[in-house]
mmCIF file of N, CA and C in Angstrom:
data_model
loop_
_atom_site.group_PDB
_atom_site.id
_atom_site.type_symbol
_atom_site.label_atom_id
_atom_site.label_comp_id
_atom_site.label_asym_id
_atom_site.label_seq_id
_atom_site.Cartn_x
_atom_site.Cartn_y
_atom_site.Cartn_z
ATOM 1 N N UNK M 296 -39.844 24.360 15.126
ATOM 2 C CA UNK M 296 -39.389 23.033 15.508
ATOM 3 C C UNK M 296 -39.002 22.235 14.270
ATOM 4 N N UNK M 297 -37.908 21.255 14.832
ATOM 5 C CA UNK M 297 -37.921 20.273 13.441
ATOM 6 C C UNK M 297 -38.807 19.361 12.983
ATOM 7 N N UNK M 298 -38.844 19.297 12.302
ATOM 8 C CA UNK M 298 -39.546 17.766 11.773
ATOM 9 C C UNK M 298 -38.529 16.384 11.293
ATOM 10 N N UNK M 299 -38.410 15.472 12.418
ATOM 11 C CA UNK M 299 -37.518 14.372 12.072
ATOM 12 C C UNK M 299 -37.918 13.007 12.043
ATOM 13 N N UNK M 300 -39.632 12.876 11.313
ATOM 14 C CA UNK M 300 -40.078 11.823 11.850
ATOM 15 C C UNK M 300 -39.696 11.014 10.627
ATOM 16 N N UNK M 301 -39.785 11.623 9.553
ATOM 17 C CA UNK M 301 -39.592 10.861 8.002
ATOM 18 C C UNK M 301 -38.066 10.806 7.823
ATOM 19 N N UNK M 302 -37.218 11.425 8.678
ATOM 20 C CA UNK M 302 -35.578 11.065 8.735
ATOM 21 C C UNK M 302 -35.137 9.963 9.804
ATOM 22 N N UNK M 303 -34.777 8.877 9.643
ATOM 23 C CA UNK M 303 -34.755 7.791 10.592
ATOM 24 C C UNK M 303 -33.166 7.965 10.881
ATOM 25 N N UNK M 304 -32.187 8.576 10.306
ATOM 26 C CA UNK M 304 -31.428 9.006 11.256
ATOM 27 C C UNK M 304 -30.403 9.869 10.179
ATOM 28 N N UNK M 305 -29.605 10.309 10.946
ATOM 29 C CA UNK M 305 -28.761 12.094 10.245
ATOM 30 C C UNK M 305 -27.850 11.810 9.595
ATOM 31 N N UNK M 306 -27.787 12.715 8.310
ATOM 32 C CA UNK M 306 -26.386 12.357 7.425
ATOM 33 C C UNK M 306 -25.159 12.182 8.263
ATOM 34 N N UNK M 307 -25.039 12.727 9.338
ATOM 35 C CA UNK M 307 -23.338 12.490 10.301
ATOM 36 C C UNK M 307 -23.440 11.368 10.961
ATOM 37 N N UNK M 308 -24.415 10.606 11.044
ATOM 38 C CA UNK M 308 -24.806 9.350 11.736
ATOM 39 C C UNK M 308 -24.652 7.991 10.732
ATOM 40 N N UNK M 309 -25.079 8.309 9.447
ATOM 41 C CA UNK M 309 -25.273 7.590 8.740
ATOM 42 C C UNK M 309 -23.479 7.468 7.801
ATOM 43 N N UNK M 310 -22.809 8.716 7.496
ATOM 44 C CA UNK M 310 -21.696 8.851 7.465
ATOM 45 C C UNK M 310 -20.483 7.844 8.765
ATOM 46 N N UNK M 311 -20.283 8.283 9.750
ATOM 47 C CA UNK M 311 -20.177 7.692 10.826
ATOM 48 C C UNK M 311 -20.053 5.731 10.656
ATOM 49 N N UNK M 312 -21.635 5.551 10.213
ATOM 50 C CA UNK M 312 -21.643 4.416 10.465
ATOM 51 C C UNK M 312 -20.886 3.609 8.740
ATOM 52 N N UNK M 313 -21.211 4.259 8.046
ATOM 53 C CA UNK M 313 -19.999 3.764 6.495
ATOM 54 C C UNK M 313 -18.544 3.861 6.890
ATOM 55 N N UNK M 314 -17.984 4.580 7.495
ATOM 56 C CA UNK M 314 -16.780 4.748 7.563
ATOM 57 C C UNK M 314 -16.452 3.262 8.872
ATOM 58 N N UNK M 315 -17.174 3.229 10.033
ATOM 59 C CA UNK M 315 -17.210 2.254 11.459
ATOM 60 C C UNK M 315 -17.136 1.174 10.435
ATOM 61 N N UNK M 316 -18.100 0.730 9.848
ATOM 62 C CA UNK M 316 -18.217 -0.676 9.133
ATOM 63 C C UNK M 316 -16.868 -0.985 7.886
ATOM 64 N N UNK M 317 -16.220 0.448 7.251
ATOM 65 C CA UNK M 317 -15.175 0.072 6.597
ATOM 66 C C UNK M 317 -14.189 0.160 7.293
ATOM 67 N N UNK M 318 -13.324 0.497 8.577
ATOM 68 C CA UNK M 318 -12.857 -0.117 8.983
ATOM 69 C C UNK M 318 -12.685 -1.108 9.783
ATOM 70 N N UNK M 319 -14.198 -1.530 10.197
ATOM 71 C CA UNK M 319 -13.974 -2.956 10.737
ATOM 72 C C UNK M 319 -13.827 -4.143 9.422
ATOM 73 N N UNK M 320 -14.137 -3.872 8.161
ATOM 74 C CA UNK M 320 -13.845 -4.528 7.168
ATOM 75 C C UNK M 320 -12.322 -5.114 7.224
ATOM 76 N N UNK M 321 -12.349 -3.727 7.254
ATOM 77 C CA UNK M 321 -10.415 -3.485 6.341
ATOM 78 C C UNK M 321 -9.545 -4.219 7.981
ATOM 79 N N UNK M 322 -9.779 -3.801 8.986
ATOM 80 C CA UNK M 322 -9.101 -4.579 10.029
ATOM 81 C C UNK M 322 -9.153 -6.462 10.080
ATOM 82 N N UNK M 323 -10.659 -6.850 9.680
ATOM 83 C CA UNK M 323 -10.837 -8.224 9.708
ATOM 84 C C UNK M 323 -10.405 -8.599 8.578
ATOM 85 N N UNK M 324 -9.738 -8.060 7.572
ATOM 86 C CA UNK M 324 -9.007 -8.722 6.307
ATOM 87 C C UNK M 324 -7.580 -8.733 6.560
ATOM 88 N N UNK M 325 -7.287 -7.326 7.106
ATOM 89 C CA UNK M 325 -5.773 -7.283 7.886
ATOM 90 C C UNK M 325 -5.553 -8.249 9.160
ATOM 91 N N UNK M 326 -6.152 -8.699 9.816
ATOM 92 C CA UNK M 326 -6.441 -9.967 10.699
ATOM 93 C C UNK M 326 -5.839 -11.205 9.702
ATOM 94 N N UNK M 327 -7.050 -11.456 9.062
ATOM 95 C CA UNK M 327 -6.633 -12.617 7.674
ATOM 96 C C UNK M 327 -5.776 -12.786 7.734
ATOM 97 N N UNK M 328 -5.272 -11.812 7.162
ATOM 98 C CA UNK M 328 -3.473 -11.928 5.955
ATOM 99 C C UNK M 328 -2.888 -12.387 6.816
ATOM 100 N N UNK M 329 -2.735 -11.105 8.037
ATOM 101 C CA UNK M 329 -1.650 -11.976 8.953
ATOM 102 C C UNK M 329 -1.364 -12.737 9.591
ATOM 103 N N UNK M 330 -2.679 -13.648 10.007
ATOM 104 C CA UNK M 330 -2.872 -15.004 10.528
ATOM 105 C C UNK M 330 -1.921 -15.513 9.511
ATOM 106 N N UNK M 331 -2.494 -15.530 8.204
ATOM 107 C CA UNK M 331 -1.915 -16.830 7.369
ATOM 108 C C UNK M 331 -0.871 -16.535 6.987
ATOM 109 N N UNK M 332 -0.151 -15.324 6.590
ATOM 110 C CA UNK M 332 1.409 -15.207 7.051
ATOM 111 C C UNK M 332 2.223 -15.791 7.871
ATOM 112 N N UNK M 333 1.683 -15.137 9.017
ATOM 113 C CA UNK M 333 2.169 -16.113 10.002
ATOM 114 C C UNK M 333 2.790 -17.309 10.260
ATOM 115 N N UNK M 334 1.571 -18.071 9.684
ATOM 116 C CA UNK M 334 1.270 -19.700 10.175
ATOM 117 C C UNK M 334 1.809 -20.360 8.933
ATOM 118 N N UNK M 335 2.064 -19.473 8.062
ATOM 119 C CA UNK M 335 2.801 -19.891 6.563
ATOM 120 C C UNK M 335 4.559 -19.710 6.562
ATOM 121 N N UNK M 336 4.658 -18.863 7.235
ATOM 122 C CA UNK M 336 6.263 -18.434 8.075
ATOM 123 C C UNK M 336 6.858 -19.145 8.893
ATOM 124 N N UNK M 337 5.863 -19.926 9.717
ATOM 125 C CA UNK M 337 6.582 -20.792 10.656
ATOM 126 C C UNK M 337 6.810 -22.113 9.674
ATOM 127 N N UNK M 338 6.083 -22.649 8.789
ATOM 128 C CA UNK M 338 6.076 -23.794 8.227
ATOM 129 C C UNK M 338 7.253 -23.807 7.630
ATOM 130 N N UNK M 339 7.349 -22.932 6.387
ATOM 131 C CA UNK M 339 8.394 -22.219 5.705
ATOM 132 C C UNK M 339 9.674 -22.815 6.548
ATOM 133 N N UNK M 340 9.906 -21.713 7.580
ATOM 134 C CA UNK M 340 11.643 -21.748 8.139
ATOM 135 C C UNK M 340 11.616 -23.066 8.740
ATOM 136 N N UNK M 341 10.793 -24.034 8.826
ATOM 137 C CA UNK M 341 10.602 -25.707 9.623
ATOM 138 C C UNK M 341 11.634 -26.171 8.503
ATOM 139 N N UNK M 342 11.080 -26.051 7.210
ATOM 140 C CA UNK M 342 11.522 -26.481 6.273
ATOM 141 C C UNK M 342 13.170 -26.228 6.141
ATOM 142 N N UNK M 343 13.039 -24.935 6.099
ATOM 143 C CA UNK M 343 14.596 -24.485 5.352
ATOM 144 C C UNK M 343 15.507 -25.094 6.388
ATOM 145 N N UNK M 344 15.179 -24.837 8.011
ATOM 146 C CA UNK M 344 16.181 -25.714 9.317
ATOM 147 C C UNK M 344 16.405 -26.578 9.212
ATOM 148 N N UNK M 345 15.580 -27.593 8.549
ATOM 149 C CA UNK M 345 15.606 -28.939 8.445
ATOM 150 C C UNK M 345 16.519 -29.276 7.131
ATOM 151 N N UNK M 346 16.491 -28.833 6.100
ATOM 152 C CA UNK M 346 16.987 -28.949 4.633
ATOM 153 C C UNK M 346 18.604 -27.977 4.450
ATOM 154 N N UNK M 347 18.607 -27.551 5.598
ATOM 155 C CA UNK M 347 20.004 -26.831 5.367
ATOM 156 C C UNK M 347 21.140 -27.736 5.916
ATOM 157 N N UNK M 348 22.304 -27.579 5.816
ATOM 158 C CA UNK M 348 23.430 -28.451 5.860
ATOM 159 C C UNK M 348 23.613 -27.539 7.186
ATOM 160 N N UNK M 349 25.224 -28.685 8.216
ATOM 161 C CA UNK M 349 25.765 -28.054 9.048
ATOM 162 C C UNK M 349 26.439 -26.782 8.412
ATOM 163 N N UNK M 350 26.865 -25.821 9.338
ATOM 164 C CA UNK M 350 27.449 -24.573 8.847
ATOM 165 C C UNK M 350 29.054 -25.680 9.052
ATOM 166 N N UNK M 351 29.482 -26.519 10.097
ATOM 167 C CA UNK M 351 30.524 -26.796 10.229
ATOM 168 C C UNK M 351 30.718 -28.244 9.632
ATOM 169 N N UNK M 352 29.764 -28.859 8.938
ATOM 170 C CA UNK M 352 30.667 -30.026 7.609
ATOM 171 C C UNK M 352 31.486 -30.211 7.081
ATOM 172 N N UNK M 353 31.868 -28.675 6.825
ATOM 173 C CA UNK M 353 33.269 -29.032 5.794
ATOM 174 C C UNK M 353 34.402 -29.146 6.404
ATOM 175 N N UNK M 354 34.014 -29.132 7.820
ATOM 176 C CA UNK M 354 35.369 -28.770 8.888
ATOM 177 C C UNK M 354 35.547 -30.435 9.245
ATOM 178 N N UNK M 355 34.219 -31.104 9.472
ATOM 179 C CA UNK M 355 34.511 -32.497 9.630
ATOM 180 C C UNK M 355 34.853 -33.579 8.350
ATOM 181 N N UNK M 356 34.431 -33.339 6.907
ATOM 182 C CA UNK M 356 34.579 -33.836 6.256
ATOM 183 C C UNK M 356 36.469 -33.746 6.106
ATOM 184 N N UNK M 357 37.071 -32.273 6.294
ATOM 185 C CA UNK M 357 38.117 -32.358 5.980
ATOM 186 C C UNK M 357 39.336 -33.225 7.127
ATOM 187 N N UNK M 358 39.070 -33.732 7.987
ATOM 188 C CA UNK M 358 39.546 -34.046 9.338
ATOM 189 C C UNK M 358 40.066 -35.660 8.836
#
């Protein structure tokens, strides 16, 4: 029989659970970024829509 009383749990278990916890890391940082991408992207093009000229100005200026 084994003896598993002084092993509280198995190298494939314990493996398993390093790898589970680094990618829930690496997903909740990839979450991050792209929230604030995001929400940094929309601000961004607010800006540039607002600060850009008509495409057709020069058609009225010349009139």
């Amino acid at each position: 029989m084994h003896e598993t009383q002084g092993v509280p749990m198995g190298l494939t278990m314990i493996l398993f659970t390093m790898i589970a916890a680094w990618v829930v890391a690496a997903m909740a940082m990839l979450w991050g970024v792209l929230r604030v991408a995001r929400r940094h992207h929309a601000i961004a093009q607010a800006d540039i829509d607002i600060s850009r000229p008509s495409k057709t100005s020069h058609l009225s200026a010349a009139s």
